[in-house]
Short mmCIF file of C-alpha atoms in Angstrom, two decimals:
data_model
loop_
_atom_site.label_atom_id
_atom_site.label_comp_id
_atom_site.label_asym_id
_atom_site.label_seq_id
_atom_site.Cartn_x
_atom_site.Cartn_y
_atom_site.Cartn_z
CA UNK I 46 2.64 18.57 -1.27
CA UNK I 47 3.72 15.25 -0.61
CA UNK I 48 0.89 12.49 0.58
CA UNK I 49 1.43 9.49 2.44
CA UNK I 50 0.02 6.36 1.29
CA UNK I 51 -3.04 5.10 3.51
CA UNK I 52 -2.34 1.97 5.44
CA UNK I 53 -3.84 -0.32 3.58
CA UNK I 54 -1.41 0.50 0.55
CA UNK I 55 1.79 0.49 2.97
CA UNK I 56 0.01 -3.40 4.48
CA UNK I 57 -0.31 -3.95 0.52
CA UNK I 58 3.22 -2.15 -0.11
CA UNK I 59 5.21 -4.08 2.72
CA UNK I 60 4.48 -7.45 1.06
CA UNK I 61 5.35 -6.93 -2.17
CA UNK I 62 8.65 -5.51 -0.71
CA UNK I 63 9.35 -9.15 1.06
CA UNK I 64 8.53 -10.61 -2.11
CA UNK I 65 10.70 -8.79 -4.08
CA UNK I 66 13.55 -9.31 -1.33
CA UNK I 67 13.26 -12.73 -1.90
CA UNK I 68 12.92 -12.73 -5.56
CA UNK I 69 16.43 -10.84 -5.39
CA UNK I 70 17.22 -14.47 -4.08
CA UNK I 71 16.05 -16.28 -6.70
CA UNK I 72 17.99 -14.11 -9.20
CA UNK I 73 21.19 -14.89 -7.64
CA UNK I 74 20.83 -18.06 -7.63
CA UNK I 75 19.20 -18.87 -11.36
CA UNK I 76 22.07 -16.05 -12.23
CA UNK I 77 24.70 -19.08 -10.81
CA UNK I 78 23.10 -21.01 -12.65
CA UNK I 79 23.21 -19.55 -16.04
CA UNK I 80 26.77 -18.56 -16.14
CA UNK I 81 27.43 -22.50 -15.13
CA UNK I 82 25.70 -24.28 -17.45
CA UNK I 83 26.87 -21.52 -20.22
CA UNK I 84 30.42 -21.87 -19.17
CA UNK I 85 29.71 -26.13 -19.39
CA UNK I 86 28.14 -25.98 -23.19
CA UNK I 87 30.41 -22.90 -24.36
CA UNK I 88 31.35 -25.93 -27.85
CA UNK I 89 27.94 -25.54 -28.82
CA UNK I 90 28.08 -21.93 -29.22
CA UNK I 91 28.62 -20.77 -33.00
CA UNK I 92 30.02 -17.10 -31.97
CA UNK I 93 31.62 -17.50 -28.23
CA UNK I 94 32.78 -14.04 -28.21
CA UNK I 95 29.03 -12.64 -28.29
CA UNK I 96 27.98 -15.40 -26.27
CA UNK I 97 30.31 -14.57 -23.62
CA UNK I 98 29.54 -10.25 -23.87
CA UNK I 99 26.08 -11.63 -23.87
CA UNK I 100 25.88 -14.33 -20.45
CA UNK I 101 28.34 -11.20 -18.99
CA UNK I 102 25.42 -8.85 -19.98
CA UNK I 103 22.77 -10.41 -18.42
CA UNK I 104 24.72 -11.04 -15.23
CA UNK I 105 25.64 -7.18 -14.76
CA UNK I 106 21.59 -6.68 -15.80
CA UNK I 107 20.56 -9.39 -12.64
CA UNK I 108 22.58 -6.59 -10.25
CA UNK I 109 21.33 -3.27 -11.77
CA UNK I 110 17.56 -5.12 -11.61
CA UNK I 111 17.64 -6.45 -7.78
CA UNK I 112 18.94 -2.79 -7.22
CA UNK I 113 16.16 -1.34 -9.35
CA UNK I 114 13.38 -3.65 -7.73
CA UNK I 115 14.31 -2.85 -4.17
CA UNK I 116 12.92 0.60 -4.07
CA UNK I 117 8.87 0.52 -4.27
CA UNK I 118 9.37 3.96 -6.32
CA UNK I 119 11.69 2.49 -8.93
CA UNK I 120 9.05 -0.48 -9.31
CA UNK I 121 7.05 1.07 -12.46
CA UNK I 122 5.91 -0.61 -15.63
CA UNK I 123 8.69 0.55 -17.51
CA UNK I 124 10.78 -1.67 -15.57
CA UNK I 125 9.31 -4.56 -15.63
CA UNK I 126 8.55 -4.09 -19.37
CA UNK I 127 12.49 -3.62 -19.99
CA UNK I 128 13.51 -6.95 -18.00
CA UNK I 129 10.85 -9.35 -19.98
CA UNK I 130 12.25 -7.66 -22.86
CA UNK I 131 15.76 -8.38 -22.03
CA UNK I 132 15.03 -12.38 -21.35
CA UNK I 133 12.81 -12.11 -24.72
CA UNK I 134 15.96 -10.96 -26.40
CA UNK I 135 18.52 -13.31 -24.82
CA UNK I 136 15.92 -16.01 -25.99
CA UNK I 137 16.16 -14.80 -29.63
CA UNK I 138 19.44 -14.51 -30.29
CA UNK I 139 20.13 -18.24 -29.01
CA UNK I 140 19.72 -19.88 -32.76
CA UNK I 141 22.34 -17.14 -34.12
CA UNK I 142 25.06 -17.77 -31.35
CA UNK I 143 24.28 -21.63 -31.54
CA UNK I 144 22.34 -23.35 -34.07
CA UNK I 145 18.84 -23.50 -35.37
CA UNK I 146 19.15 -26.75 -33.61
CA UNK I 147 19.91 -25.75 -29.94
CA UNK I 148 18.72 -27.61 -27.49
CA UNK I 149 18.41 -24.80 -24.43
CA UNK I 150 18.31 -21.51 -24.12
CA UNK I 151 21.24 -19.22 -23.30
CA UNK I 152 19.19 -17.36 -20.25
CA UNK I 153 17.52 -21.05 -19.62
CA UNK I 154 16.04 -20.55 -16.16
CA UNK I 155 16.95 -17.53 -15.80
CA UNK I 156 13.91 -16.00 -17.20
CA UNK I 157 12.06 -16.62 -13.88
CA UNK I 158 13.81 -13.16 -12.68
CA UNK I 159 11.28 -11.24 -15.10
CA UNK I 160 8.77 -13.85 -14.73
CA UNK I 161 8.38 -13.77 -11.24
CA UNK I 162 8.33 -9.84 -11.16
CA UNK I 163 5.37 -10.06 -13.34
CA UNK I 164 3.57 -12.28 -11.39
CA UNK I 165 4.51 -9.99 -7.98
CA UNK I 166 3.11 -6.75 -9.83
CA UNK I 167 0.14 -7.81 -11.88
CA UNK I 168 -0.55 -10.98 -9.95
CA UNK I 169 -2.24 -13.96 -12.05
CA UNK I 170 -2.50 -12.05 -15.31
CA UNK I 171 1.21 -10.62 -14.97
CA UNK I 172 2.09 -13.99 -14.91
CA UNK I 173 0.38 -15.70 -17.50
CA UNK I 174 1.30 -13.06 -19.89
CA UNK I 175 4.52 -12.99 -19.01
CA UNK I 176 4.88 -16.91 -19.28
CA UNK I 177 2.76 -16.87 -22.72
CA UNK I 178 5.40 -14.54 -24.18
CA UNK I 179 8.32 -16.91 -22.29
CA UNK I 180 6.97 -19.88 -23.81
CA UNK I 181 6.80 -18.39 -27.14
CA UNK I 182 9.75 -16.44 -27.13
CA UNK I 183 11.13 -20.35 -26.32
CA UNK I 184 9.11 -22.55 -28.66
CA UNK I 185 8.95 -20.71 -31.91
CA UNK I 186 12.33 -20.30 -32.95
CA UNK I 187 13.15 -24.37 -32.79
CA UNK I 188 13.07 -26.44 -35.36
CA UNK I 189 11.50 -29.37 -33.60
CA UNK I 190 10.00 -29.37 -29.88
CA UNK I 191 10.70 -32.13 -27.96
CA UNK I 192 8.82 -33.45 -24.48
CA UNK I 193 11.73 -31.56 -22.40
CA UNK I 194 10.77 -28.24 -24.27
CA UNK I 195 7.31 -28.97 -23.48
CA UNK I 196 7.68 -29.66 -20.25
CA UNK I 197 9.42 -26.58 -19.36
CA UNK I 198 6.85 -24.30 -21.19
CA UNK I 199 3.84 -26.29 -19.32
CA UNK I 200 5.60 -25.14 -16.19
CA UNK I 201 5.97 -21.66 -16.87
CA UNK I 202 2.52 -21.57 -18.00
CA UNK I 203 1.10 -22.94 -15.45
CA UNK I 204 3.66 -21.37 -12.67
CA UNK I 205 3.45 -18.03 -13.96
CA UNK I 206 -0.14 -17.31 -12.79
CA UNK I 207 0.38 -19.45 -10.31
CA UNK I 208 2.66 -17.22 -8.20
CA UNK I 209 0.69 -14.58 -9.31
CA UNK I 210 -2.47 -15.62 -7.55
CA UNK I 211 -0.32 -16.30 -4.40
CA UNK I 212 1.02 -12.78 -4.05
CA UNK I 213 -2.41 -11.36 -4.51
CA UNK I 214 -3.55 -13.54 -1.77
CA UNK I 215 -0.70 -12.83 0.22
CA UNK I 216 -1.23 -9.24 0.00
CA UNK I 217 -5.24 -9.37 0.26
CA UNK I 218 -4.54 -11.32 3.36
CA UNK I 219 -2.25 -8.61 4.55
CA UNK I 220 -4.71 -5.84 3.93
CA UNK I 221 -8.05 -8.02 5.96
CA UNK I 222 -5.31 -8.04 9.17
CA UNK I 223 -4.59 -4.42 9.09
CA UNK I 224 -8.63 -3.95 9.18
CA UNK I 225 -8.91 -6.36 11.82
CA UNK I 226 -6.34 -4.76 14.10
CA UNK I 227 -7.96 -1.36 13.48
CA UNK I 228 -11.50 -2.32 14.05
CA UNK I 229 -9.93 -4.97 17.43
CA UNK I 230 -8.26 -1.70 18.56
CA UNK I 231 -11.32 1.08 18.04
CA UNK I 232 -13.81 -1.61 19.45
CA UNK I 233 -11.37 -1.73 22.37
CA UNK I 234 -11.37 2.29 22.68
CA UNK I 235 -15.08 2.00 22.10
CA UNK I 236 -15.38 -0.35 25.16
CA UNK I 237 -12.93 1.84 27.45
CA UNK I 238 -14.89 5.26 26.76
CA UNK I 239 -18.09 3.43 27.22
CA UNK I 240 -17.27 2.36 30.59
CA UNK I 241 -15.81 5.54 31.38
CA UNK I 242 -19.25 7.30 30.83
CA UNK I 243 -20.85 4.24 32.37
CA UNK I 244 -19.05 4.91 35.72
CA UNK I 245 -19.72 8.82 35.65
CA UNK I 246 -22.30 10.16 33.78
CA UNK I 247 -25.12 6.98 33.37
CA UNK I 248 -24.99 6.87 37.16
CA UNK I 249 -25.33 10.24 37.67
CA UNK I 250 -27.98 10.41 35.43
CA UNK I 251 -30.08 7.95 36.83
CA UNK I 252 -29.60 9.31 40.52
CA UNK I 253 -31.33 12.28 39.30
CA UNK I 254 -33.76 10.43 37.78
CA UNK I 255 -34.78 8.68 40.82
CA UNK I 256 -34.45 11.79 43.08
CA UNK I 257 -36.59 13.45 41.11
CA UNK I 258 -39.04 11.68 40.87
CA UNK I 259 -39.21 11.24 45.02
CA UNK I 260 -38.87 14.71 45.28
CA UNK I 261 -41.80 15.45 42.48
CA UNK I 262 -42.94 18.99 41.09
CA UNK I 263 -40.39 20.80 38.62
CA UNK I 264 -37.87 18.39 39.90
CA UNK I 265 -39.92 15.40 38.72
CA UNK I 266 -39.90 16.56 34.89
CA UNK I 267 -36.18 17.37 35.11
CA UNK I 268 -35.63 13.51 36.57
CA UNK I 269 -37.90 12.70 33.63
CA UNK I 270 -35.67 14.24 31.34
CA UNK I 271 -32.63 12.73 33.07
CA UNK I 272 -33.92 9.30 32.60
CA UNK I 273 -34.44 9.75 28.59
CA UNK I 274 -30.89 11.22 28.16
CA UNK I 275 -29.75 7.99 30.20
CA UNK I 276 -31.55 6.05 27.84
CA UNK I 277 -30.50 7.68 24.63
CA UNK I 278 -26.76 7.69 26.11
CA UNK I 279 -27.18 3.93 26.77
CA UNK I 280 -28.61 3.04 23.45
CA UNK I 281 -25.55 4.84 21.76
CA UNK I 282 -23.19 2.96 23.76
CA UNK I 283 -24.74 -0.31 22.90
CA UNK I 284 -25.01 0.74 19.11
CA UNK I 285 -20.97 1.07 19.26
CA UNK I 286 -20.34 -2.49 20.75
CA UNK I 287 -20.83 -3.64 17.06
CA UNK I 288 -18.13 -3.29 14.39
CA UNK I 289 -19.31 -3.51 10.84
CA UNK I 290 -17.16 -5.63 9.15
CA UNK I 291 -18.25 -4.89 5.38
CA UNK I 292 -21.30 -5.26 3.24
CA UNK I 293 -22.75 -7.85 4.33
CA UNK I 294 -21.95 -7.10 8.20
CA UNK I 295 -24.51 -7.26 11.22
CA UNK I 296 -25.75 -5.02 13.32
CA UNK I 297 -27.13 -4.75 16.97
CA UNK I 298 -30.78 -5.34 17.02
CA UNK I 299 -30.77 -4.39 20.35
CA UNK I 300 -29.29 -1.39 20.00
CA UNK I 301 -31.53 -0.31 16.97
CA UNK I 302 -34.24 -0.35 19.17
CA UNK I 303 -33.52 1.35 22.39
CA UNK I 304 -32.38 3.84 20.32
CA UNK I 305 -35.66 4.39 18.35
CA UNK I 306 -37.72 3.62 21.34
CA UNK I 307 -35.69 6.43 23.36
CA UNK I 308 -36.62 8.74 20.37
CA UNK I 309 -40.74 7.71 20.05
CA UNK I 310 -42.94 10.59 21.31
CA UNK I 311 -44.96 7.75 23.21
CA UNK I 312 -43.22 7.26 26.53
CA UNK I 313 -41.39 3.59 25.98
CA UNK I 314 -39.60 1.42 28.22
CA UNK I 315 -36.90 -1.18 26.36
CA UNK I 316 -35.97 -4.48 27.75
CA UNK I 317 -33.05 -6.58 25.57
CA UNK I 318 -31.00 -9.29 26.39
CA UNK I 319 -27.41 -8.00 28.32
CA UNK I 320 -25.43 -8.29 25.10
CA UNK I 321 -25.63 -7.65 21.64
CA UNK I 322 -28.33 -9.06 19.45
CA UNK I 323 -26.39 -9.69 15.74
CA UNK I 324 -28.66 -9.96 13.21
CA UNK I 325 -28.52 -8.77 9.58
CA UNK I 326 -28.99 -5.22 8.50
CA UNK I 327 -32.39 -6.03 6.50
CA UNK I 328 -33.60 -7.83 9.20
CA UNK I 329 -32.92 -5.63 12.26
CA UNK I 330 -34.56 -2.65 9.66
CA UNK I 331 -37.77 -4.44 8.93
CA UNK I 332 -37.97 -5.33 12.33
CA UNK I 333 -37.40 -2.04 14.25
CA UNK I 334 -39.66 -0.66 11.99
CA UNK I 335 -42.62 -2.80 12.40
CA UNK I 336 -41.97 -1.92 16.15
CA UNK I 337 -42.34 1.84 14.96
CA UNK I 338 -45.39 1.47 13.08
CA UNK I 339 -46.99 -0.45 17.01
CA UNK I 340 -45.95 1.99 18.52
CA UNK I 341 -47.19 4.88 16.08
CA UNK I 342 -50.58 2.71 16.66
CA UNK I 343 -50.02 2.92 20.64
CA UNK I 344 -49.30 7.18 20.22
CA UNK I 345 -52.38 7.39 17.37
CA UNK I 346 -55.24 5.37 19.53
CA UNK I 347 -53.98 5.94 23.14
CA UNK I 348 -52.54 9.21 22.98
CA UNK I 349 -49.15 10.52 23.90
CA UNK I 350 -49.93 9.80 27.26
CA UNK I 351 -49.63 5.76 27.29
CA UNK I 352 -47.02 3.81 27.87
CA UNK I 353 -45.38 1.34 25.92
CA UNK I 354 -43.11 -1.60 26.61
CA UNK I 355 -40.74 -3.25 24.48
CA UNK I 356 -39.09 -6.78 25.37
CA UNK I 357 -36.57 -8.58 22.97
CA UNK I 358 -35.44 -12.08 23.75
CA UNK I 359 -33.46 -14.19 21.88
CA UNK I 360 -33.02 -17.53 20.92
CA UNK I 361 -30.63 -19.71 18.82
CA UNK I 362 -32.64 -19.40 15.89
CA UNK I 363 -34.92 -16.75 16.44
CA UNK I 364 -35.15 -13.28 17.69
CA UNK I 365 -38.96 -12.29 19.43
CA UNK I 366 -39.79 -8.65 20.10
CA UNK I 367 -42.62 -7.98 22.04
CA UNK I 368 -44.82 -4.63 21.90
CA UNK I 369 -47.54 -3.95 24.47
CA UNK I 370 -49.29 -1.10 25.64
CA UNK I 371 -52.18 -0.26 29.03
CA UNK I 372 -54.54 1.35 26.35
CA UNK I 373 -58.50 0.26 26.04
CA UNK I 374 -57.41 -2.57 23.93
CA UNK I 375 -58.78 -3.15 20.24
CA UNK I 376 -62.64 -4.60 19.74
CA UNK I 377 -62.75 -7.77 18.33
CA UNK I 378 -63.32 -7.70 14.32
CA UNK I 379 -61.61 -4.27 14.12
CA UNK I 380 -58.94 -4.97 12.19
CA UNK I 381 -60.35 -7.04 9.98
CA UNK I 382 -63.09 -4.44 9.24
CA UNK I 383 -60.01 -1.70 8.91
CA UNK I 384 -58.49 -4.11 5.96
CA UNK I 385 -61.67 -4.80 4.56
CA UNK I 386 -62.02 -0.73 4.55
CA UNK I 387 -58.44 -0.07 2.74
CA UNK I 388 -56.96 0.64 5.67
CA UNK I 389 -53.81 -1.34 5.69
CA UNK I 390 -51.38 0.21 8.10
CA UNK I 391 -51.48 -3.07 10.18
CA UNK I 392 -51.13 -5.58 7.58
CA UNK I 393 -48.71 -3.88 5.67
CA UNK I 394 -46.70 -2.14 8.25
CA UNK I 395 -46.54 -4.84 10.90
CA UNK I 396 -48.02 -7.95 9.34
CA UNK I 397 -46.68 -7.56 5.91
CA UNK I 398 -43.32 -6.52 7.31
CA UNK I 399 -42.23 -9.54 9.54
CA UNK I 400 -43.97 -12.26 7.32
CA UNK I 401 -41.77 -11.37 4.50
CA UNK I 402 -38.72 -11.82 6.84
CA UNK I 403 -40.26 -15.44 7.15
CA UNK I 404 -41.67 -14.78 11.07
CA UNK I 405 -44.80 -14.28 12.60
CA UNK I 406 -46.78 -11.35 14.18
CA UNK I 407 -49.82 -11.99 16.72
CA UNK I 408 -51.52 -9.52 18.60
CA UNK I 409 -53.28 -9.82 21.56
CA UNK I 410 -55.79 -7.43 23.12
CA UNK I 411 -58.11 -6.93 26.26
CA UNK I 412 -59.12 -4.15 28.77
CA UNK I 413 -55.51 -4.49 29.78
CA UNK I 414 -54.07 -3.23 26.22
CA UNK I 415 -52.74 -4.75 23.46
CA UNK I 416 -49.51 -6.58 22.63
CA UNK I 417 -47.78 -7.82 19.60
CA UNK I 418 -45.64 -10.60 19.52
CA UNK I 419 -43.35 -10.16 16.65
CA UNK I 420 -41.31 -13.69 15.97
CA UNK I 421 -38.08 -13.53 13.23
CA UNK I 422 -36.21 -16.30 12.30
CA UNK I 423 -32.16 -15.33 12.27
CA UNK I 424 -31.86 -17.58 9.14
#
């Protein structure tokens, strides 16, 4: 069975193929090249005959490898391996068909074929291994090196990885656009659907809320049942307006907590700002759940019977969540004398929580209720 690559290897896949088309280019042309300057020095060469089989060898070898290279399945190590080992040999034999004392190369710059494919296939370190062997392949067999000779080999060493680095970039850069357009386009799918089920079912929903409520009896618990699968429904929608991005993505803060205030036995009712609070993930998690632990105070002291309210706001630098409840209130002294006890549930859960993120928690109580005031710096 036959599997097609994933599209991030065909993004991946479909620059390496331009690369390679143009590298077919650059054969041709250092190919010209070659056979030119070859056919200009052919008095310096000690054995003409081989010189010639060999320039005419590496010419047939620059068509068989731009037809090898243009197919991504012919493209395996073995190839590339056989065409640095062709330049590596043209290289060599240049002191036997000229002189110990040559001056250049018979392949010259023709060796940036191989080169090049290195640095296409194994990016930086293709190239800089291919240009270390280049250089040496170049540099050890003369007698004395000259500041041309080093200048060449400085350029290979330094283009080689080079180019390499480039086509990584090139295809990294490819592969971060294909995940852009796929997250652009679900978000966009996202946002259809969720208006879909905004215009139908949310309104429906919340007509029977209201209608049952007016009408009261049996019909009042099923509009209170339609009004928590609004909210639930809501909070999901909101959830999906953010698209994680990778590791160190944010989420909806927003969103985090209408949906675990929709979920709370204690009957809760969720205010947040109209769009989506970003924050990061450790923050919106040791913030929703220092709004858990008030409200597991509000259902453990008041009784599943209160109510609860829950109010983000946000500011530029700053996200506040407030927590209140129409319980009895708390006596003065009474949570110091619950610390002082062991009993660290507020400290730890709610205190200890939001003054690690940096912020501030203050509670305020009375015969109205209590409400905390939990302050987070974004930063």
């Amino acid at each position: 069975m036959s599997t097609s690559p994933s599209p991030r290897a065909d993004s991946a896949l479909a620059v390496e193929d331009r690369l390679y088309s143009a590298l077919a280019i650059v054969r041709v042309v250092v190919t010209i090249n070659m056979v030119g300057l070859n056919a200009y020095r052919r008095d310096n060469f000690s054995h003409p005959d081989v010189a010639l089989a060999l320039v005419a060898g590496l010419v047939a070898w620059t068509g068989v490898a731009i037809w090898l290279y243009r197919d991504h399945a012919r493209r395996t190590p073995s190839l590339l391996v056989a065409d640095l080992a062709i330049v590596l040999a043209a290289m060599a034999a240049t002191p036997w068909l000229k002189s110990e004392h040559f001056n250049a190369t018979i392949p010259g710059f023709w060796v940036m074929g191989a080169l090049l494919a290195w640095a296409i296939h194994w990016h930086w370190r293709g190239g800089l291994v291919a240009a270390a062997l280049i250089s040496a392949a170049d540099l050890l067999p003369r007698a004395e090196v000259d500041q041309g000779n080093y200048g060449n080999v400085f350029l290979i060493l330094i283009g080689g990885p080079v180019v390499g680095f480039m086509c990584e970039s090139l295809q990294r850069m490819a592969r971060e656009r294909d995940a852009a357009e796929r997250a652009a386009a679900a978000a966009e799918e996202r946002t259809r659907l969720a208006r879909a089920v905004h215009d139908g079912v949310l309104q429906v929903l919340a007509m029977t809320q209201r209608r049952g409520a007016a009408a009261g009896g049996e019909w009042a618990d099923l509009g209170r049942l339609a009004g928590e699968q609004e909210r639930s429904l809501r909070s999901l929608i909101r959830q999906q307006d953010t698209v994680p991005t990778g590791a160190g993505a944010q989420v909806d803060l927003a969103g985090a907590l209408e949906a675990m205030a929709s979920a709370h036995p204690v009957r809760v009712e969720v205010a947040t700002p109209g769009g989506a609070v970003l924050v990061d993930a450790r923050v919106a998690q040791e913030t929703v759940a220092a709004v858990r632990a008030c409200l597991d105070n509000v259902l453990t002291h008041v009784g599943p019977d209160a109510n609860a309210w829950v109010l983000a706001q946000a500011a530029p630098d700053s996200i506040t969540v407030s927590v209140r409840d129409d319980g009895p209130g708390i006596e003065a002294g009474r949570l110091e004398q619950a610390a002082a006890e062991g009993r660290l549930g507020v400290a730890s859960s709610i205190r200890g929580r939001v003054e690690e993120l940096g912020g501030t928690a203050v509670m305020e109580s009375g015969s109205w209720g209590t409400e905390w005031e939990l302050t987070v710096p974004l930063a």
